[in-house]
mmCIF file of C-alpha atoms and ligand atoms in Angstrom:
data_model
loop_
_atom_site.group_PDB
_atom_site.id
_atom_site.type_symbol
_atom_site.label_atom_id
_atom_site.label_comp_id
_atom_site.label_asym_id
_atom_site.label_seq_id
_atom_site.Cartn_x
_atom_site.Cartn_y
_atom_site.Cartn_z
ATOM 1 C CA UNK A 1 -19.036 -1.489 -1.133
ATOM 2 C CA UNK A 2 -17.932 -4.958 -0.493
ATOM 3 C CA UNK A 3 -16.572 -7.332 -3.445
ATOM 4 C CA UNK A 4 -19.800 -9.606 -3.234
ATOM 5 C CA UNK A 5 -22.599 -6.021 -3.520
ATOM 6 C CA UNK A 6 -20.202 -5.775 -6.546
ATOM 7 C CA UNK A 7 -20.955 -8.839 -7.898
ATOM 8 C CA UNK A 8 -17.274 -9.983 -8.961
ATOM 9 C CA UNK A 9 -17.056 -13.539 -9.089
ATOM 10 C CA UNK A 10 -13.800 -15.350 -7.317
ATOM 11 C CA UNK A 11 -12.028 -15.513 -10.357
ATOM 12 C CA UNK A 12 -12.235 -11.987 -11.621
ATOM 13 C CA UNK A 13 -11.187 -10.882 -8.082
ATOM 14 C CA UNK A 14 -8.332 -13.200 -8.035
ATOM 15 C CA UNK A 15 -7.347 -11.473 -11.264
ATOM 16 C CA UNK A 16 -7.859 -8.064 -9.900
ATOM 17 C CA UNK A 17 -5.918 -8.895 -6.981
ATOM 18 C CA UNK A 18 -2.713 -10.075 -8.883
ATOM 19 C CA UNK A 19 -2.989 -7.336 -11.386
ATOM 20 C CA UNK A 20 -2.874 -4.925 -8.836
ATOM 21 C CA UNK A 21 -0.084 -6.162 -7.277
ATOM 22 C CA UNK A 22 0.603 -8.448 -3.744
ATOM 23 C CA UNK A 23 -2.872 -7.686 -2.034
ATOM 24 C CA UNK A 24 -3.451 -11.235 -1.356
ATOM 25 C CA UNK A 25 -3.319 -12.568 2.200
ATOM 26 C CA UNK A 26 -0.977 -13.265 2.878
ATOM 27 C CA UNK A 27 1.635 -12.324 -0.031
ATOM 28 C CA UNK A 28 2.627 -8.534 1.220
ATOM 29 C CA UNK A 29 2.492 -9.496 4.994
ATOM 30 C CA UNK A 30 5.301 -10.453 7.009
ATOM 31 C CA UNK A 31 5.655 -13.067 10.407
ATOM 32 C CA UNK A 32 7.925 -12.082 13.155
ATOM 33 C CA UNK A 33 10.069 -15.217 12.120
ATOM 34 C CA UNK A 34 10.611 -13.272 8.357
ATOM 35 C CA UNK A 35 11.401 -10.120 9.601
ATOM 36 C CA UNK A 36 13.853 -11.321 12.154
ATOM 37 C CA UNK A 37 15.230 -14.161 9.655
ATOM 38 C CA UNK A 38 15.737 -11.055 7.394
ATOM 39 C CA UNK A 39 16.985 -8.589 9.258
ATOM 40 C CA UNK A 40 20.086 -8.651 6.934
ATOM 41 C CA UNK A 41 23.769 -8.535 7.118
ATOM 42 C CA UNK A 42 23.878 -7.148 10.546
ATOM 43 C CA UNK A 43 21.338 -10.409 11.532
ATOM 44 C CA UNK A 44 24.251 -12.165 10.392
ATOM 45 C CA UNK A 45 26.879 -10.831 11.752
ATOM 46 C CA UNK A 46 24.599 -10.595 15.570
ATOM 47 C CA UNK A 47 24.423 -14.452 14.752
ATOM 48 C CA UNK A 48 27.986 -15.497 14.615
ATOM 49 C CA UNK A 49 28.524 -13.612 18.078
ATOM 50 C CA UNK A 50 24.866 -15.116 19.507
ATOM 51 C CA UNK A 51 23.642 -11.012 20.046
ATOM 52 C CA UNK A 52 19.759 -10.697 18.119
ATOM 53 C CA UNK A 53 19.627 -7.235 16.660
ATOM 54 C CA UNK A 54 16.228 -7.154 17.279
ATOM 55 C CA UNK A 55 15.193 -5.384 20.911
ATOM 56 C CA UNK A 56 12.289 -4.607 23.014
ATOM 57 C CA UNK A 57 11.839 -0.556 22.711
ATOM 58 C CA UNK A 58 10.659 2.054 24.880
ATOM 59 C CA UNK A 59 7.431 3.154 23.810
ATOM 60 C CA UNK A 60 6.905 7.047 23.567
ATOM 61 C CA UNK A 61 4.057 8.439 25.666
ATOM 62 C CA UNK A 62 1.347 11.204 24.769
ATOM 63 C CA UNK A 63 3.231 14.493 26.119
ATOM 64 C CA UNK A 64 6.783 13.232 24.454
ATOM 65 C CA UNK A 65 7.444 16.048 21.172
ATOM 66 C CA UNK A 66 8.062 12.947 19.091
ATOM 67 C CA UNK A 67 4.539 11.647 19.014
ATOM 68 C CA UNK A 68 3.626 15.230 17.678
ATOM 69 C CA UNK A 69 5.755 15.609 14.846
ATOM 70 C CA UNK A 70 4.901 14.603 11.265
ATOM 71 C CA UNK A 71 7.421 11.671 10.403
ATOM 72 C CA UNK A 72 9.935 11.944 7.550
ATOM 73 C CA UNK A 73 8.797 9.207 4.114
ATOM 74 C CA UNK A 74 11.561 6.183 4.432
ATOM 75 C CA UNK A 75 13.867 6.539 0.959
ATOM 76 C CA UNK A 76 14.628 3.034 1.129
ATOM 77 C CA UNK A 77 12.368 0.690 2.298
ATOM 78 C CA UNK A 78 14.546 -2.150 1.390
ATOM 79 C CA UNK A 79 17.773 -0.449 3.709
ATOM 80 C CA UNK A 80 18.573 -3.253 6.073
ATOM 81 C CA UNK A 81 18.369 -0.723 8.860
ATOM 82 C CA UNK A 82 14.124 -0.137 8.353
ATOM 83 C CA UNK A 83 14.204 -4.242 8.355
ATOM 84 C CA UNK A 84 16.128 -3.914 11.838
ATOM 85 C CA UNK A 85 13.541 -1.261 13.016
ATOM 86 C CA UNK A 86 10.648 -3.155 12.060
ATOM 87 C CA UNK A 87 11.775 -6.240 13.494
ATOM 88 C CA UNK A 88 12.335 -4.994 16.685
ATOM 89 C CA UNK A 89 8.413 -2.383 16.264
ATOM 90 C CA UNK A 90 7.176 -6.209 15.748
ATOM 91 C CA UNK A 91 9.004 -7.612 19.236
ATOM 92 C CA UNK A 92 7.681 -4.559 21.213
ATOM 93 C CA UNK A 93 3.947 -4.455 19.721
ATOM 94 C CA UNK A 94 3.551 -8.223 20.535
ATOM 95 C CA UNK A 95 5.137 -7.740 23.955
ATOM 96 C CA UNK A 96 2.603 -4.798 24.864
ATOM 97 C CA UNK A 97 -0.194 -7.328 23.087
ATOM 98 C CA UNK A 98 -1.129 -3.927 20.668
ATOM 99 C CA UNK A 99 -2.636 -4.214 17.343
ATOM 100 C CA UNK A 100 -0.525 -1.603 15.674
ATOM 101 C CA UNK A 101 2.821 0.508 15.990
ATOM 102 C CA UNK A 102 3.884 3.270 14.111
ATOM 103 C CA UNK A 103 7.735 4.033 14.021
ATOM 104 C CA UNK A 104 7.210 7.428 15.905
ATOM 105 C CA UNK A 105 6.262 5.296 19.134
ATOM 106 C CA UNK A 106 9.415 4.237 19.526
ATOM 107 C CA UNK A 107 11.056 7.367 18.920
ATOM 108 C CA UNK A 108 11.736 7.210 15.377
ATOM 109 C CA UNK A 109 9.890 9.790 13.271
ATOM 110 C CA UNK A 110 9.945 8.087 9.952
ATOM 111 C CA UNK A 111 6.568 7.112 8.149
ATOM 112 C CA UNK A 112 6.618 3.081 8.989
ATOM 113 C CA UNK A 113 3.800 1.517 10.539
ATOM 114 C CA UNK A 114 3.098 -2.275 11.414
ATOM 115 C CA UNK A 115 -0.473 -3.549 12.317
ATOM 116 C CA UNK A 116 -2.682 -6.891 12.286
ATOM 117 C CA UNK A 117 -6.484 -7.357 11.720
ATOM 118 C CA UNK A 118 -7.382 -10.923 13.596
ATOM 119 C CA UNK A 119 -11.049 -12.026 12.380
ATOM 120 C CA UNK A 120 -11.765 -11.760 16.132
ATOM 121 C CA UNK A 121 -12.145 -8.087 16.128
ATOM 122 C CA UNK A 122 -14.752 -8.335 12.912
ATOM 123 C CA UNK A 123 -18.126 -7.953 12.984
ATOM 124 C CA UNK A 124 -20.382 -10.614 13.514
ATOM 125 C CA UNK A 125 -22.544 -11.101 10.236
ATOM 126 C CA UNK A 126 -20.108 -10.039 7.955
ATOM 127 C CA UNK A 127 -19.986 -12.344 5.019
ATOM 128 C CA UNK A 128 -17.201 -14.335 3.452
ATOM 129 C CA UNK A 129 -16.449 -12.391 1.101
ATOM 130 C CA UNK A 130 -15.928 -9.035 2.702
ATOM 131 C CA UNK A 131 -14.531 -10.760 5.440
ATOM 132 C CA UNK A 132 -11.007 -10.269 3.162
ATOM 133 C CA UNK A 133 -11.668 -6.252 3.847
ATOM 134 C CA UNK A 134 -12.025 -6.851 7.464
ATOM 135 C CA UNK A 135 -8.900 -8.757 8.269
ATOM 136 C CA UNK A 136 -5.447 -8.341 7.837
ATOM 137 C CA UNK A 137 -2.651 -10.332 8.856
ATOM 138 C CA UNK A 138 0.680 -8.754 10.135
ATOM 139 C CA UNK A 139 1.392 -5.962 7.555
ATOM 140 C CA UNK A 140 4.267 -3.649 7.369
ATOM 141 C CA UNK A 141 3.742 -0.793 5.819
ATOM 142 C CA UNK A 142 6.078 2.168 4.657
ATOM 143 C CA UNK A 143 5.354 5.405 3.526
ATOM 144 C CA UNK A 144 1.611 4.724 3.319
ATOM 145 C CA UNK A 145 -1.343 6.914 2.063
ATOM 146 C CA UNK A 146 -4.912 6.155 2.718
ATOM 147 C CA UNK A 147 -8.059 6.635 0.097
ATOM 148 C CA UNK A 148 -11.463 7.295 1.619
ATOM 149 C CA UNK A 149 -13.719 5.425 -0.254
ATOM 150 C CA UNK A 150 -17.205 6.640 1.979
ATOM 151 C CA UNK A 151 -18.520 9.486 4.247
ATOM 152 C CA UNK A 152 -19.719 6.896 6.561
ATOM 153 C CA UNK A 153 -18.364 6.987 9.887
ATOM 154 C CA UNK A 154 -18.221 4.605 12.504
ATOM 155 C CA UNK A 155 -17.660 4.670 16.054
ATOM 156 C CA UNK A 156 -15.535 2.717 18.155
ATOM 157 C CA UNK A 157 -13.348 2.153 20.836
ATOM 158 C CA UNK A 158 -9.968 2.375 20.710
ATOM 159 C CA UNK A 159 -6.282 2.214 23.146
ATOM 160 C CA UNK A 160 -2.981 3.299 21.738
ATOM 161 C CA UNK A 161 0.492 2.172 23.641
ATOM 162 C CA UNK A 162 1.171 5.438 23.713
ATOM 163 C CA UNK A 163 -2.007 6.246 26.125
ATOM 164 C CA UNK A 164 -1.449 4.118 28.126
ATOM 165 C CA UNK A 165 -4.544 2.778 30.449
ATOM 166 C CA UNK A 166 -6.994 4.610 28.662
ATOM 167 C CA UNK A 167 -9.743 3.935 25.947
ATOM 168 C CA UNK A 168 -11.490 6.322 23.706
ATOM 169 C CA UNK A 169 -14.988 6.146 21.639
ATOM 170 C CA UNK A 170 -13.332 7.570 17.943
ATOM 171 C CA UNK A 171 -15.088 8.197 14.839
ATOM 172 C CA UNK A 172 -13.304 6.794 11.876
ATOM 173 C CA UNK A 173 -14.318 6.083 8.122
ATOM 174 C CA UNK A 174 -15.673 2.745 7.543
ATOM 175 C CA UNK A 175 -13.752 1.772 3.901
ATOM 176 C CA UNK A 176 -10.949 2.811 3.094
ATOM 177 C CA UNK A 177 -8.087 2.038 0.596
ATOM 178 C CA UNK A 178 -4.586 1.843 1.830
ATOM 179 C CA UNK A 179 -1.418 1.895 -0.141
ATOM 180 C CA UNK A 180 2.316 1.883 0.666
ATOM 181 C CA UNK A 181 5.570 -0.363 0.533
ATOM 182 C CA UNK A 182 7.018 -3.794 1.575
ATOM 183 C CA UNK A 183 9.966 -4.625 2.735
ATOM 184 C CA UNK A 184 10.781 -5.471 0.023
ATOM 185 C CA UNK A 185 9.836 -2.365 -1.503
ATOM 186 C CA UNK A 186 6.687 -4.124 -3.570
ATOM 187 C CA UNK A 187 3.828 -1.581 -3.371
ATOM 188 C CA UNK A 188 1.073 -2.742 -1.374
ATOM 189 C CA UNK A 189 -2.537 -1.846 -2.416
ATOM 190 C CA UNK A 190 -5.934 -2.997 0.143
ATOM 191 C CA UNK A 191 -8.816 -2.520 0.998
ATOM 192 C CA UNK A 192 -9.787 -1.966 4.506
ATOM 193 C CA UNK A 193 -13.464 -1.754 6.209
ATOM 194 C CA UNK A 194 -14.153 -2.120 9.935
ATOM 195 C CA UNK A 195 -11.594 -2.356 12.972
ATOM 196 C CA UNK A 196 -8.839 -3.005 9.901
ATOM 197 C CA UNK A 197 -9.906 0.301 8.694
ATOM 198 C CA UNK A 198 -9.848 1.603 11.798
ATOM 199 C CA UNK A 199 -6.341 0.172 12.754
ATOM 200 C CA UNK A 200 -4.842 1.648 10.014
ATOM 201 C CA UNK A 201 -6.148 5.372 10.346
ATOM 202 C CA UNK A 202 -4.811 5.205 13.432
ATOM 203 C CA UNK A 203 -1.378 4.374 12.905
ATOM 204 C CA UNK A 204 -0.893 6.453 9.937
ATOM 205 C CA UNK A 205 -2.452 9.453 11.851
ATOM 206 C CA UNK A 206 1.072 8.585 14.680
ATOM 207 C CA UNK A 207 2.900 9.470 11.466
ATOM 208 C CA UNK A 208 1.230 12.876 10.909
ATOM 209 C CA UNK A 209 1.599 13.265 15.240
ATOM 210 C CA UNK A 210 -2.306 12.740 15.724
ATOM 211 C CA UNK A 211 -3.064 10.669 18.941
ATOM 212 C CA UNK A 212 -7.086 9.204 19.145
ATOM 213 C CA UNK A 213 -7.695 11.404 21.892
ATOM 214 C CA UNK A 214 -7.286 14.368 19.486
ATOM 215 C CA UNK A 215 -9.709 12.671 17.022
ATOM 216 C CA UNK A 216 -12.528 12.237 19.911
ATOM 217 C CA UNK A 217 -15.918 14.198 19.709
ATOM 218 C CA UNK A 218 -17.023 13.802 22.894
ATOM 219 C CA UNK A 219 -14.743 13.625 26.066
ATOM 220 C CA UNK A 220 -16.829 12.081 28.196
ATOM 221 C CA UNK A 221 -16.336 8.888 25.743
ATOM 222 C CA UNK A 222 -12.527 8.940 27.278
ATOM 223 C CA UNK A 223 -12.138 6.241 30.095
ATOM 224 C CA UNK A 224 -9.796 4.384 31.987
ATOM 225 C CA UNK A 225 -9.515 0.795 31.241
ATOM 226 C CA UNK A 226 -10.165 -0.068 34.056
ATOM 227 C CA UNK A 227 -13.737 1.439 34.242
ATOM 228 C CA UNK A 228 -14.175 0.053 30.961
ATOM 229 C CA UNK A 229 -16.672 -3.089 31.831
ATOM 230 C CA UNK A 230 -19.525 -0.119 32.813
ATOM 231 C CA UNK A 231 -19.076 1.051 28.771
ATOM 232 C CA UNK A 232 -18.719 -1.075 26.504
HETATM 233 NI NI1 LIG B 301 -1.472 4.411 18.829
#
């Protein structure tokens, strides 16, 4: 149930929202330009001698043991070394134009995750006010649990970096709640319906070494890209 079938007024959301910590858009989320700016002391060091720390990675593909693993929690969000991972997970998921990355794509089997719901990929019809649930802006999450707030499932397609060329019809709960860590090791609480639902389920299933394909019903829903304009 959205804010507005709730019947909370702007204000008492807005309330809600800082009581329960950086939920707002977009307070908890993080641009390339922070992460790199903050990639710490080593940054600063990589500056002086004009070397970035952050790098394009290899992305892991389905078949590789690490993608099947379940990921170790992160002790330290705030270690400068998670910074320097995410900061380079945010260079090589813009570079392959994904929506998400989790940590274990690039080979590192720790429970970090990065992802971004543009209002592009919402629904049309969706209102103003759950339009908030649909959308997220670049989030970085660490060591994140999700809440299923429904039994409703919805279908959809969906392509990892890690399957590369393909697309898959997956079923995946409509609301959710998602929490985790910053950063800057703030917890981060949301609410997520639709594709930013779906985005999220999907990455944090990378950290439990679940790939969509293994989430499918039906097989015949499993396509190449490239066949894709006769499906969807
Ligand atoms: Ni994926």
């Amino acid at each position: 149930m959205g804010w507005a079938k709730r019947g909370i007024s702007p204000h008492a959301r807005a309330a809600y929202l800082a009581k329960v910590g950086r939920i707002v858009h977009p307070g908890s989320d993080v641009s390339v330009r922070d992460v790199s700016a903050q990639a710490g002391p080593v940054a600063g060091k990589a500056e002086r001698h004009h070397i970035p720390t952050m790098a394009i990675l290899k992305i892991a593909r389905m078949g590789h043991p690490v993608l099947s693993r379940v990921a170790e929690p992160v002790a330290d969000p705030r270690a400068p070394e998670v910074r320097a991972l995410v900061a380079s997970m945010v260079e090589t998921m813009i570079d392959a134009n994904g929506a998400g990355l989790a940590a274990p794509q690039v080979y590192v089997p720790r429970r970090v995750v990065i992802f971004q719901a543009p209002p592009e990929r919402m629904p049309e019809g969706v209102g103003e006010e759950e339009a908030f649930d649909h959308t997220a802006a670049l989030t970085v999450l660490i060591n994140p649990e999700i809440e299923i707030l429904t039994s409703e499932i919805q279908m959809g397609w969906e392509g990892c970096l890690s399957v590369p060329g393909l697309r898959g019809l997956v079923p995946r709960y409509a609301d959710i709640v998602y929490r985790g860590f910053g950063l800057d090791g703030q917890p981060i609480e949301r609410r997520a319906k639709g594709f930013h639902a779906r985005v999220v389920q999907h990455e944090c299933d990378h950290l439990d070494g679940i790939l969509y394909p293994q989430r499918m019903t039906d097989l015949r829903d499993l396509i190449f890209e490239s066949e894709a304009r006769h499906r969807m």
